[in-house]
Coordinates of C-alpha atoms in Angstrom, one line a residue:
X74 CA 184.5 155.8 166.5
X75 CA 185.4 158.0 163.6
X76 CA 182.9 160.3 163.8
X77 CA 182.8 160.2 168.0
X78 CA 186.5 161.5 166.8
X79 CA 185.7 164.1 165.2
X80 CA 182.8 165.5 167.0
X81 CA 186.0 165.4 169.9
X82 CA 188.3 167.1 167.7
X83 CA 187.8 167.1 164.2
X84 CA 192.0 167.4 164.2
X85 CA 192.8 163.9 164.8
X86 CA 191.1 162.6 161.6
X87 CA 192.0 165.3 159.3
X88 CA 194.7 166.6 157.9
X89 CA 193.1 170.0 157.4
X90 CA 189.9 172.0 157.8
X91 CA 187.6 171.3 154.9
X92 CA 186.3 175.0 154.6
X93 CA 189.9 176.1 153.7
X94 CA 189.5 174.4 150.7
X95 CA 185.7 175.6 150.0
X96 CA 184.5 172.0 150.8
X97 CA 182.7 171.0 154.0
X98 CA 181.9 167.9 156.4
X99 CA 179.8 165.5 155.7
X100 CA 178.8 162.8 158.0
X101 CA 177.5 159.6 156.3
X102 CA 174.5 157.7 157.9
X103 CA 174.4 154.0 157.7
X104 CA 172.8 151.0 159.9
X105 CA 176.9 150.9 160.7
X106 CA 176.6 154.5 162.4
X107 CA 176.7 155.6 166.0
X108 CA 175.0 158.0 167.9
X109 CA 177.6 160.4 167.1
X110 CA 176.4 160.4 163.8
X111 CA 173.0 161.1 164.5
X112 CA 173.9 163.8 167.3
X113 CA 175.5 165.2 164.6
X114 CA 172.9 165.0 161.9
X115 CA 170.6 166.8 164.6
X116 CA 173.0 169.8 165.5
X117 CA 173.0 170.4 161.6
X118 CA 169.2 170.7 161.5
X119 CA 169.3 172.7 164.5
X120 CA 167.7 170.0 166.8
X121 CA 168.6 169.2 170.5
X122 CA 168.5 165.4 170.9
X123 CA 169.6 163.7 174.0
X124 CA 171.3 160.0 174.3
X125 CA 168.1 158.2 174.5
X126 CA 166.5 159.9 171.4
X127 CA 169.5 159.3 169.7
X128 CA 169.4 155.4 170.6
X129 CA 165.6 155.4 169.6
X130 CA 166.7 156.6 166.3
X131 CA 169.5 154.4 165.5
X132 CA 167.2 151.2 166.4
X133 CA 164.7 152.7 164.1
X134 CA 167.3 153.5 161.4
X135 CA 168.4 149.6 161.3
X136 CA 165.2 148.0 161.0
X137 CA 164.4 150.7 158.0
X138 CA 167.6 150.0 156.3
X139 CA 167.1 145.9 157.2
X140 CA 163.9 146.7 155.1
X141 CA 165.8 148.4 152.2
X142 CA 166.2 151.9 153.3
X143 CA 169.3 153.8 152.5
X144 CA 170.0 157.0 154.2
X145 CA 173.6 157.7 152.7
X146 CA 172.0 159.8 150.3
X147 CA 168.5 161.0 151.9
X148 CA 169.4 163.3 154.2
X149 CA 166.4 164.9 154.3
X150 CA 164.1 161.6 155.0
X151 CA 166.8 160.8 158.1
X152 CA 166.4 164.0 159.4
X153 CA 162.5 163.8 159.3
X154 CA 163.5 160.2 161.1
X155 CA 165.2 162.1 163.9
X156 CA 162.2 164.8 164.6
X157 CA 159.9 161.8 164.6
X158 CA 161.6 160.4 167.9
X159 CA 162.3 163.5 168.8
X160 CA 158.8 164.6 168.8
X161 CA 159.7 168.0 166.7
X162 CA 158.2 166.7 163.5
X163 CA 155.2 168.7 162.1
X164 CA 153.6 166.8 159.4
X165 CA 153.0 168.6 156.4
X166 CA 149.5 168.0 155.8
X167 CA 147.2 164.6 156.9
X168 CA 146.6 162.2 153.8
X169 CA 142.6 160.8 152.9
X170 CA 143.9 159.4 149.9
X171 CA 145.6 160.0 146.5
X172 CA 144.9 157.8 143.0
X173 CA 146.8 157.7 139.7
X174 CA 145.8 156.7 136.5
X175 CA 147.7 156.0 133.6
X176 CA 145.6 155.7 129.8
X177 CA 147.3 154.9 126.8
X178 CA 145.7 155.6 123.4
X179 CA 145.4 153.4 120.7
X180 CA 147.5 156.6 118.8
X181 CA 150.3 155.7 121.0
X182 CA 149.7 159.0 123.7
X183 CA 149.8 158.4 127.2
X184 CA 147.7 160.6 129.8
X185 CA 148.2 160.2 133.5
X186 CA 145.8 161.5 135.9
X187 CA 146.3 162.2 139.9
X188 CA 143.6 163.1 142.5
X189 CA 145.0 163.7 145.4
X190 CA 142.7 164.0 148.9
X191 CA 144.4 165.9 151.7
X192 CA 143.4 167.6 155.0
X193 CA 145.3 171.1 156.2
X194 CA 144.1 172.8 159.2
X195 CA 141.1 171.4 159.4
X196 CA 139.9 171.7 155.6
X197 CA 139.5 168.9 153.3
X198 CA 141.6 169.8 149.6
X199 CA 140.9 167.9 146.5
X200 CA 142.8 168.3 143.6
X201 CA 143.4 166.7 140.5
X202 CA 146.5 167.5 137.9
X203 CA 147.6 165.9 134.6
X204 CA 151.7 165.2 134.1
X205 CA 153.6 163.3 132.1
X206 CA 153.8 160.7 134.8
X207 CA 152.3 159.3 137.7
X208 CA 155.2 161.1 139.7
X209 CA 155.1 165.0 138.3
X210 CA 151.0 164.4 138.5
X211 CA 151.3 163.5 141.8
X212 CA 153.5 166.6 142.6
X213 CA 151.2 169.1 140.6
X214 CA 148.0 167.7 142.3
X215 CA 149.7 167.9 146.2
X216 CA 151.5 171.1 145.7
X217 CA 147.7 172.8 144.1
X218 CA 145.9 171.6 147.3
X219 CA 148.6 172.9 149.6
X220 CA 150.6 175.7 147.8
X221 CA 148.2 178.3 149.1
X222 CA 148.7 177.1 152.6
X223 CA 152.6 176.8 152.1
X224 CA 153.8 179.5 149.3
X225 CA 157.4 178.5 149.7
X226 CA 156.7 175.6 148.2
X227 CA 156.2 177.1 145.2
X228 CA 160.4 177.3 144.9
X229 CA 161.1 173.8 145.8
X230 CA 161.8 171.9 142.4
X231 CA 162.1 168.0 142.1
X232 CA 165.9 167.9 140.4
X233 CA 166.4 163.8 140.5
X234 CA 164.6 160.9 140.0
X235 CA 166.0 157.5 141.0
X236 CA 165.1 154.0 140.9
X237 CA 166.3 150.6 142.2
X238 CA 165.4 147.2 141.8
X239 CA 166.0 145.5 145.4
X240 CA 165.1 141.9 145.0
X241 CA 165.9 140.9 141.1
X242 CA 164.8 137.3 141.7
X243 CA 161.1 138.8 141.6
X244 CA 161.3 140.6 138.3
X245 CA 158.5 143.3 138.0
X246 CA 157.4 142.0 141.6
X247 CA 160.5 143.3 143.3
X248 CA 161.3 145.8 146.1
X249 CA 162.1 149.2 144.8
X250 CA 163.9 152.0 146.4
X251 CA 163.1 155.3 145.0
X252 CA 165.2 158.5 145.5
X253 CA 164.3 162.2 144.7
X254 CA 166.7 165.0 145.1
X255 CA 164.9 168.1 145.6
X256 CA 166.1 171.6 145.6
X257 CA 165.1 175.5 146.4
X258 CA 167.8 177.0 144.5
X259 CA 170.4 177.2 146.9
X260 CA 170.4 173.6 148.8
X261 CA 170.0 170.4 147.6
X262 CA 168.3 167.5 149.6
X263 CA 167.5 163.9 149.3
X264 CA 164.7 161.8 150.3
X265 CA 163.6 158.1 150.3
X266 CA 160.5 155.3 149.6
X267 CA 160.5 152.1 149.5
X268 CA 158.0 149.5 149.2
X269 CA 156.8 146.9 146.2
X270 CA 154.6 149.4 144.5
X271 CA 156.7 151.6 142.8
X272 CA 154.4 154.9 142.6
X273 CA 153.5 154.2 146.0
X274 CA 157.6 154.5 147.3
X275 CA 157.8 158.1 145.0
X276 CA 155.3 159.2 146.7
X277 CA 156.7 158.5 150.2
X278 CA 160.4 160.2 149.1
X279 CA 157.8 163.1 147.2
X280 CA 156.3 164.3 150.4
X281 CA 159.5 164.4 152.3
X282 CA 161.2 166.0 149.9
X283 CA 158.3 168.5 150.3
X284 CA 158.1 167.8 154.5
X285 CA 161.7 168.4 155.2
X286 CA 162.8 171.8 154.2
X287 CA 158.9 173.0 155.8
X288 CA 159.7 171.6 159.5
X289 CA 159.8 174.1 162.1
X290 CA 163.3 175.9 162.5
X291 CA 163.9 174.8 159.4
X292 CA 164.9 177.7 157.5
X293 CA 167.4 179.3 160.0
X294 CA 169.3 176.3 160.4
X295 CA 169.4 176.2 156.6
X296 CA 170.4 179.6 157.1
X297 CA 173.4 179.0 159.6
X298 CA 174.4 175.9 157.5
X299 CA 174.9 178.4 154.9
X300 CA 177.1 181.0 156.6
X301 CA 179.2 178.5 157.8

């Protein structure tokens, strides 16, 4: 209702104009949100979504969040959500297969490893790439078989790392929710993975964080976002 308000007139929930202040609107997404919020979510990336999609999307956003999803602070995984019902989702590249693996010395050094197996209009890439973790190896390997593909990924930098223990009752066989906040310089986006395999869940929030800001249209509404 609150945000069905405001999409009516924003006046009748607040007191004053947010950009007067140099702050802006936010609408938070929840399994407690309505289609406004999702009508909204799409306007912002630029996306025309009619009441059905919307519906499609908020029955798809429950069952996610029933599982352990949380979109409050993915923005950029929701809106990959939305262009999936929507049918304006290009994925990024199509996954063969990706490994990690992790060697510790008897010196006490650590190595990790990452091949990663992808196909990109109609070529088969494989990379491999060292880090200093299972998730920065990942990255380096994904962006070296695509970067030449997609440049602009080049300026996309992973800026957080976060990780949550769902389930405590099953110790080191818990749930976990894993959030990345990625960033170009001049936005900030988050994504989201979850599942009981913990480098498994980064890499599901890695590649949106790398899916979102490379969708079609993506840039100008990033663009408009930014003007306004």
């Amino acid at each position: 209702m609150h945000i069905a308000g405001v999409r009516a007139d924003a006046t009748t929930f607040e007191h004053i104009d947010p950009t007067i202040v140099g702050n802006r609107r936010e609408m938070v997404v929840s399994e407690l949100s309505g289609r406004g919020t999702v009508l909204e979510k799409a306007q912002e990336a630029g996306l025309a979504v009619d009441g059905p999609t919307a519906e499609r999307v908020l029955e798809r956003l429950k069952a996610l969040e029933h599982g352990g999803y949380q979109f409050e602070a993915a923005d950029g995984s929701f809106e990959l959500l939305i262009r999936k019902e929507s049918g304006d989702y290009e994925p990024l590249f199509r996954l063969e297969s990706w490994r990690v693996i992790v060697e510790q010395r008897a010196d006490g050094k650590v190595d990790t490893e990452a091949t990663v197996k992808v196909w990109l209009e109609g070529e088969r890439y494989v990379r491999t790439a060292e880090g200093n973790g299972p998730v920065n190896a990942l990255d380096a390997a994904l962006r070296s078989a695509i970067v030449e593909i997609h440049p602009h990924l080049r300026d996309i930098e992973l800026v957080n790392y976060k990780v949550r223990i769902l389930d405590e009752a099953k110790g080191t066989g818990a749930i976990t929710r894993v959030l990345i906040d990625a960033s170009d310089g001049e936005q900030v986006w988050g994504s989201i993975g979850v599942g009981e395999n913990v480098i498994a869940a980064s890499w599901q929030a890695l590649v949106d964080s790398l899916e979102q800001p490379m969708q079609p249209g993506r840039a100008e509404a990033a663009a408009a976002a930014r003007r306004a």
